[in-house]
Amino acid sequence: MATAAVPGLEVSAARPRTNGSGGAFDAVELHATDGRHLIIRVPRTQSAETEQSADLVALRAMTTGIRSRLPFGVPVLLGQAPFGGTRAIVTEFLDGDVLSADDLTAHDRIAESVGTSIAAIHSLPSGFVGDAGLTRESDGEARDSVVELIGRASDTGRLPAALLRRWEEATDDESLWRFRSTVVNGALTSDSFIVDEERVSAILGWSALAVGDPARDLHWLLTSRGPSAERALEAYMVGRSGGADGALPQRALLYGELELARWLLHGVEARDEAIIDDAVGMLDELVANVHDRTTETLSHHTGPILTVDGVERLLDETPRTTPARDASSPEVSSALLTDSYDFSEFELSERGERAPVPTDATAPIPLDLSDWGDATPSDGSSKDAASKDAASNGRSDAATGESDADERPSRTGS
């Protein structure tokens, strides 16, 4: 198939690269006689074929000029050939390691490379996306799509009222949705990154390339537990040159929580009670964590911003395993499962495998987003009003919810 797809190709060696027997693609790594290193992939499901088609559109849109602006490699399409009602795609093989979200933020050097890489995507000129006919979403349209998703989840009758209220408050808060749309990968997870010597050497998976909310590419990073996660965020901010809006952490957290709503909807649409029960259980646990471990909300005007510690408490204690499913159960689209709740573990569960649990899985991470414009907790009143109130009561800034620098807990806005 590879020699049919790529004129003049002579293959000297090959080995399978399919990731598990239940993978969405069959893949083979190829070595050509001219020294080229290639990979051929064939989708095994309809959803995988759809993803592959979208990926091809995005890769064709990424011209040499666009790619030259990125500090990492992007797959280059070399050819395609029909096969069994679908098609085989041959691209350059991008060598390196795929790491977990925690490992991507385990050391400063690799974490900085991750942050810089995401910032480079968000700094691309957006014109090529529109020229390719790909999605362009404004801040208002981003909010509308979230409102629509919440409405669909609510219509199932399985969404807890507390979460419905929490999410509606976030979508009602206009200040949360004032941002400049950027080019986004749209489907970033830890599995997207290829790492070579503690540096991001390539990013795979461009099927959701669009212009939209940059927070969509960050929520998986802000829930990682690596000790250098803060360095990744700092590198991202430097790379954006001040272009990151202050409410981005809150929206990233919201997108992470909404992955549970997507999981619920998938279960309902597939009529799979195991998925539904799993989603309901995680939604209930999220409610319990919001009530018992934090008092923060997602909305500016209704309460303070969720801090890093609050996010970690909320997400670390959310169950991340999926119940076993029989072979007849409909396959889950990878688009529904991101690293907000560990994409790799959902995927392993789909394959009948189980990921090892790190011994420090619940260890806290001292992330600090104090440099984000409005990431400091606010009680909803204006700064002037708060200052007058503090002055009239003879109190320090601690009265507004801020403590001295040496006592302030580290925060995040995932």
C-alpha positions as semicolon CSV with decimal commas, in nm:
position;residue;x (nm);y (nm);z (nm)
1;M;0,000;0,000;0,000
2;A;0,281;0,240;0,081
3;T;0,451;0,188;-0,255
4;A;0,115;0,245;-0,425
5;A;0,063;0,567;-0,229
6;V;0,413;0,711;-0,280
7;P;0,551;0,690;-0,636
8;G;0,906;0,552;-0,650
9;L;0,908;0,439;-0,288
10;E;1,118;0,131;-0,215
11;V;1,075;-0,014;0,132
12;S;1,367;-0,193;0,296
13;A;1,213;-0,264;0,636
14;A;0,885;-0,233;0,825
15;R;0,746;-0,291;1,171
16;P;0,401;-0,247;1,330
17;R;0,327;0,073;1,521
18;T;-0,037;0,007;1,611
19;N;-0,094;0,115;1,970
20;G;-0,277;-0,181;2,121
21;S;-0,513;-0,431;1,960
22;G;-0,811;-0,198;2,007
23;G;-0,651;0,109;1,847
24;A;-0,845;0,327;1,607
25;F;-0,576;0,286;1,340
26;D;-0,354;0,014;1,201
27;A;-0,009;0,165;1,156
28;V;0,326;0,045;1,021
29;E;0,663;0,219;1,043
30;L;0,860;0,204;0,718
31;H;1,226;0,246;0,627
32;A;1,291;0,336;0,264
33;T;1,602;0,248;0,068
34;D;1,671;0,620;0,018
35;G;1,696;0,669;0,395
36;R;1,349;0,813;0,453
37;H;1,157;0,715;0,764
38;L;0,781;0,694;0,703
39;I;0,460;0,570;0,861
40;I;0,143;0,440;0,697
41;R;-0,191;0,445;0,881
42;V;-0,529;0,293;0,799
43;P;-0,839;0,386;1,004
44;R;-1,026;0,093;1,159
45;T;-1,351;0,273;1,243
46;Q;-1,577;0,535;1,090
47;S;-1,487;0,788;1,359
48;A;-1,117;0,728;1,293
49;E;-1,171;0,779;0,920
50;T;-1,353;1,107;0,988
51;E;-1,069;1,220;1,213
52;Q;-0,811;1,125;0,950
53;S;-0,995;1,321;0,680
54;A;-1,008;1,633;0,899
55;D;-0,641;1,589;0,983
56;L;-0,552;1,583;0,613
57;V;-0,740;1,907;0,549
58;A;-0,550;2,074;0,833
59;L;-0,210;1,942;0,723
60;R;-0,267;2,067;0,369
61;A;-0,361;2,408;0,507
62;M;-0,034;2,431;0,701
63;T;0,196;2,564;0,431
64;T;0,574;2,572;0,451
65;G;0,553;2,933;0,569
66;I;0,314;2,846;0,850
67;R;0,523;2,548;0,958
68;S;0,837;2,762;0,966
69;R;0,681;2,966;1,248
70;L;0,653;2,661;1,472
71;P;0,941;2,539;1,692
72;F;0,841;2,175;1,634
73;G;0,766;1,941;1,347
74;V;0,425;1,873;1,192
75;P;0,350;1,559;0,987
76;V;0,410;1,594;0,611
77;L;0,169;1,408;0,383
78;L;0,352;1,201;0,122
79;G;0,070;1,008;-0,040
80;Q;-0,248;0,804;-0,005
81;A;-0,399;0,492;-0,154
82;P;-0,748;0,336;-0,142
83;F;-0,791;0,035;0,079
84;G;-1,103;-0,161;0,173
85;G;-1,350;0,124;0,142
86;T;-1,120;0,369;0,318
87;R;-0,768;0,491;0,246
88;A;-0,415;0,444;0,367
89;I;-0,217;0,761;0,441
90;V;0,162;0,784;0,427
91;T;0,341;1,062;0,616
92;E;0,690;1,130;0,740
93;F;0,764;0,944;1,062
94;L;0,831;1,182;1,351
95;D;1,048;0,999;1,599
96;G;1,039;1,056;1,974
97;D;0,854;0,963;2,290
98;V;0,492;1,014;2,396
99;L;0,471;1,105;2,765
100;S;0,193;1,146;3,018
101;A;0,072;1,492;3,119
102;D;0,259;1,460;3,448
103;D;0,583;1,363;3,274
104;L;0,549;1,656;3,034
105;T;0,561;1,886;3,336
106;A;0,811;1,686;3,539
107;H;1,115;1,901;3,458
108;D;1,167;2,268;3,374
109;R;1,323;2,213;3,033
110;I;1,048;1,998;2,886
111;A;0,773;2,200;3,059
112;E;0,905;2,521;2,907
113;S;0,914;2,357;2,565
114;V;0,550;2,252;2,606
115;G;0,441;2,604;2,702
116;T;0,640;2,764;2,422
117;S;0,497;2,518;2,169
118;I;0,135;2,592;2,263
119;A;0,204;2,966;2,255
120;A;0,353;2,930;1,906
121;I;0,031;2,768;1,782
122;H;-0,179;3,046;1,934
123;S;0,046;3,310;1,778
124;L;0,005;3,188;1,419
125;P;-0,166;3,425;1,174
126;S;-0,526;3,311;1,143
127;G;-0,581;3,379;0,774
128;F;-0,474;3,032;0,655
129;V;-0,744;2,870;0,869
130;G;-1,021;3,063;0,698
131;D;-0,865;3,009;0,355
132;A;-0,886;2,632;0,416
133;G;-1,253;2,656;0,509
134;L;-1,186;2,552;0,869
135;T;-1,390;2,672;1,165
136;R;-1,353;3,028;1,290
137;E;-1,521;3,088;1,625
138;S;-1,554;3,428;1,794
139;D;-1,570;3,475;2,170
140;G;-1,949;3,503;2,152
141;E;-1,978;3,190;1,941
142;A;-1,753;3,004;2,183
143;R;-1,988;3,093;2,466
144;D;-2,292;2,995;2,257
145;S;-2,144;2,653;2,187
146;V;-2,086;2,600;2,559
147;V;-2,442;2,708;2,637
148;E;-2,572;2,462;2,377
149;L;-2,363;2,178;2,525
150;I;-2,486;2,253;2,877
151;G;-2,845;2,260;2,752
152;R;-2,809;1,920;2,588
153;A;-2,657;1,774;2,903
154;S;-2,937;1,923;3,113
155;D;-3,199;1,773;2,881
156;T;-3,076;1,424;2,969
157;G;-3,212;1,470;3,320
158;R;-2,884;1,333;3,457
159;L;-2,698;1,660;3,515
160;P;-2,685;1,763;3,885
161;A;-2,863;2,092;3,951
162;A;-2,558;2,230;4,133
163;L;-2,339;2,185;3,824
164;L;-2,606;2,326;3,595
165;R;-2,619;2,637;3,814
166;R;-2,238;2,658;3,833
167;W;-2,196;2,635;3,456
168;E;-2,482;2,871;3,379
169;E;-2,329;3,133;3,609
170;A;-2,006;3,101;3,411
171;T;-2,179;3,144;3,075
172;D;-2,385;3,435;3,209
173;D;-2,067;3,619;3,311
174;E;-1,981;3,829;3,006
175;S;-1,640;3,925;3,145
176;L;-1,536;3,560;3,127
177;W;-1,590;3,557;2,750
178;R;-1,399;3,865;2,643
179;F;-1,097;3,725;2,465
180;R;-0,925;3,737;2,130
181;S;-0,972;3,419;1,928
182;T;-0,647;3,255;1,818
183;V;-0,540;2,964;1,603
184;V;-0,590;2,653;1,817
185;N;-0,504;2,290;1,771
186;G;-0,842;2,220;1,932
187;A;-0,765;1,864;2,041
188;L;-0,441;1,889;2,238
189;T;-0,371;1,615;2,492
190;S;-0,047;1,483;2,631
191;D;-0,059;1,219;2,354
192;S;-0,028;1,497;2,095
193;F;0,332;1,578;2,191
194;I;0,636;1,395;2,057
195;V;0,936;1,456;2,282
196;D;1,303;1,415;2,201
197;E;1,567;1,490;2,465
198;E;1,330;1,692;2,688
199;R;1,214;1,905;2,397
200;V;0,888;1,899;2,203
201;S;1,006;1,780;1,862
202;A;0,662;1,739;1,700
203;I;0,289;1,769;1,758
204;L;0,047;1,520;1,605
205;G;-0,330;1,529;1,561
206;W;-0,456;1,842;1,383
207;S;-0,810;1,729;1,302
208;A;-0,964;2,006;1,514
209;L;-0,747;2,292;1,383
210;A;-0,952;2,612;1,400
211;V;-0,963;2,970;1,516
212;G;-1,122;2,977;1,859
213;D;-1,075;2,999;2,234
214;P;-0,710;2,936;2,336
215;A;-0,835;2,794;2,667
216;R;-0,936;2,479;2,480
217;D;-0,569;2,389;2,432
218;L;-0,470;2,451;2,794
219;H;-0,711;2,273;3,024
220;W;-0,523;1,940;3,006
221;L;-0,199;2,117;3,102
222;L;-0,349;2,298;3,400
223;T;-0,465;1,969;3,551
224;S;-0,124;1,800;3,523
225;R;0,058;1,718;3,847
226;G;0,418;1,769;3,742
227;P;0,630;1,993;3,966
228;S;0,725;2,213;3,668
229;A;0,371;2,283;3,547
230;E;0,412;2,645;3,654
231;R;0,714;2,675;3,426
232;A;0,504;2,558;3,132
233;L;0,246;2,827;3,206
234;E;0,513;3,094;3,243
235;A;0,667;2,993;2,911
236;Y;0,323;3,007;2,750
237;M;0,263;3,359;2,881
238;V;0,603;3,478;2,762
239;G;0,537;3,322;2,423
240;R;0,205;3,504;2,394
241;S;0,379;3,837;2,469
242;G;0,097;3,957;2,692
243;G;-0,176;3,832;2,461
244;A;-0,328;3,588;2,710
245;D;-0,646;3,719;2,873
246;G;-0,687;3,706;3,250
247;A;-0,997;3,484;3,244
248;L;-0,832;3,212;3,037
249;P;-0,764;2,987;3,341
250;Q;-1,132;2,993;3,440
251;R;-1,249;2,900;3,094
252;A;-0,991;2,623;3,077
253;L;-1,132;2,481;3,400
254;L;-1,484;2,507;3,260
255;Y;-1,384;2,318;2,945
256;G;-1,228;2,051;3,162
257;E;-1,547;2,007;3,362
258;L;-1,756;2,000;3,046
259;E;-1,570;1,691;2,926
260;L;-1,783;1,504;3,179
261;A;-2,095;1,645;3,015
262;R;-1,965;1,525;2,678
263;W;-1,901;1,180;2,824
264;L;-2,256;1,173;2,959
265;L;-2,400;1,277;2,623
266;H;-2,196;1,014;2,445
267;G;-2,335;0,748;2,678
268;V;-2,691;0,869;2,624
269;E;-2,654;0,884;2,246
270;A;-2,493;0,539;2,239
271;R;-2,753;0,406;2,489
272;D;-2,467;0,262;2,690
273;E;-2,569;0,242;3,056
274;A;-2,212;0,170;3,168
275;I;-2,091;0,499;3,021
276;I;-2,393;0,684;3,159
277;D;-2,340;0,546;3,509
278;D;-1,970;0,628;3,492
279;A;-2,041;0,986;3,381
280;V;-2,310;1,035;3,647
281;G;-2,073;0,907;3,913
282;M;-1,801;1,152;3,811
283;L;-2,048;1,439;3,790
284;D;-2,170;1,360;4,142
285;E;-1,812;1,348;4,267
286;L;-1,745;1,684;4,104
287;V;-2,046;1,828;4,286
288;A;-1,919;1,687;4,616
289;N;-1,576;1,840;4,564
290;V;-1,721;2,179;4,472
291;H;-1,938;2,177;4,785
292;D;-1,696;2,020;5,031
293;R;-1,355;2,136;4,921
294;T;-1,400;2,478;4,759
295;T;-1,625;2,781;4,777
296;E;-1,502;2,929;4,449
297;T;-1,715;2,962;4,137
298;L;-1,634;2,995;3,771
299;S;-1,800;3,334;3,744
300;H;-1,631;3,668;3,815
301;H;-1,931;3,850;3,949
302;T;-2,062;3,572;4,172
303;G;-1,747;3,489;4,360
304;P;-1,368;3,448;4,355
305;I;-1,179;3,263;4,084
306;L;-1,098;2,897;4,145
307;T;-0,740;2,873;4,263
308;V;-0,473;2,621;4,165
309;D;-0,515;2,429;4,489
310;G;-0,891;2,430;4,442
311;V;-0,862;2,296;4,090
312;E;-0,628;2,020;4,195
313;R;-0,846;1,919;4,487
314;L;-1,147;1,917;4,258
315;L;-0,990;1,717;3,974
316;D;-0,747;1,494;4,166
317;E;-1,032;1,343;4,364
318;T;-1,255;1,286;4,062
319;P;-1,260;0,916;3,966
320;R;-1,066;0,868;3,644
321;T;-1,135;0,509;3,554
322;T;-1,393;0,381;3,314
323;P;-1,590;0,060;3,376
324;A;-1,510;-0,236;3,158
325;R;-1,717;-0,254;2,843
326;D;-1,790;-0,546;2,619
327;A;-1,675;-0,568;2,261
328;S;-2,020;-0,484;2,127
329;S;-2,027;-0,143;2,291
330;P;-1,996;0,150;2,050
331;E;-1,647;0,291;2,024
332;V;-1,586;0,627;2,186
333;S;-1,462;0,909;1,968
334;S;-1,129;1,041;2,089
335;A;-1,266;1,391;2,044
336;L;-1,482;1,339;2,352
337;L;-1,201;1,232;2,579
338;T;-0,925;1,473;2,669
339;D;-0,664;1,486;2,939
340;S;-0,895;1,685;3,162
341;Y;-0,979;1,344;3,302
342;D;-0,675;1,172;3,148
343;F;-0,742;1,080;2,786
344;S;-0,482;0,805;2,795
345;E;-0,661;0,623;3,076
346;F;-0,998;0,646;2,898
347;E;-0,830;0,513;2,584
348;L;-0,661;0,225;2,766
349;S;-0,993;0,131;2,919
350;E;-1,146;0,121;2,571
351;R;-0,873;-0,124;2,470
352;G;-0,927;-0,344;2,773
353;E;-0,598;-0,230;2,925
354;R;-0,533;-0,035;3,243
355;A;-0,279;0,236;3,308
356;P;-0,043;0,214;3,607
357;V;-0,125;0,457;3,886
358;P;0,169;0,668;4,000
359;T;0,243;0,658;4,370
360;D;0,227;1,038;4,393
361;A;-0,095;1,078;4,198
362;T;-0,254;1,292;4,465
363;A;0,049;1,507;4,543
364;P;-0,031;1,881;4,536
365;I;0,132;2,113;4,282
366;P;0,233;2,466;4,375
367;L;0,122;2,649;4,062
368;D;0,113;3,027;4,075
369;L;-0,091;3,228;3,827
370;S;-0,061;3,557;4,011
371;D;0,073;3,714;3,692
372;W;-0,253;3,652;3,507
373;G;-0,438;3,982;3,487
374;D;-0,743;3,908;3,699
375;A;-0,650;3,576;3,848
376;T;-0,648;3,722;4,199
377;P;-0,963;3,624;4,390
378;S;-1,227;3,893;4,393
379;D;-1,546;3,918;4,597
380;G;-1,731;4,058;4,296
381;S;-1,720;4,424;4,397
382;S;-1,505;4,679;4,217
383;K;-1,150;4,750;4,330
384;D;-1,241;5,105;4,433
385;A;-1,533;4,992;4,642
386;A;-1,319;4,726;4,809
387;S;-1,046;4,979;4,886
388;K;-1,294;5,223;5,042
389;D;-1,444;4,949;5,253
390;A;-1,104;4,832;5,373
391;A;-0,998;5,186;5,455
392;S;-1,315;5,262;5,645
393;N;-1,265;4,956;5,862
394;G;-0,896;5,021;5,918
395;R;-0,801;4,687;5,767
396;S;-0,527;4,573;5,529
397;D;-0,566;4,415;5,186
398;A;-0,622;4,083;5,362
399;A;-0,981;4,191;5,415
400;T;-1,049;4,164;5,043
401;G;-0,934;3,805;5,031
402;E;-0,564;3,873;4,958
403;S;-0,293;3,776;5,203
404;D;0,069;3,882;5,234
405;A;0,300;3,740;4,969
406;D;0,471;3,501;5,211
407;E;0,137;3,353;5,318
408;R;-0,040;3,337;4,982
409;P;-0,106;2,980;4,868
410;S;-0,002;2,896;4,513
411;R;-0,288;2,920;4,269
412;T;-0,394;2,801;3,928
413;G;-0,679;2,871;3,701
414;S;-0,714;2,545;3,521
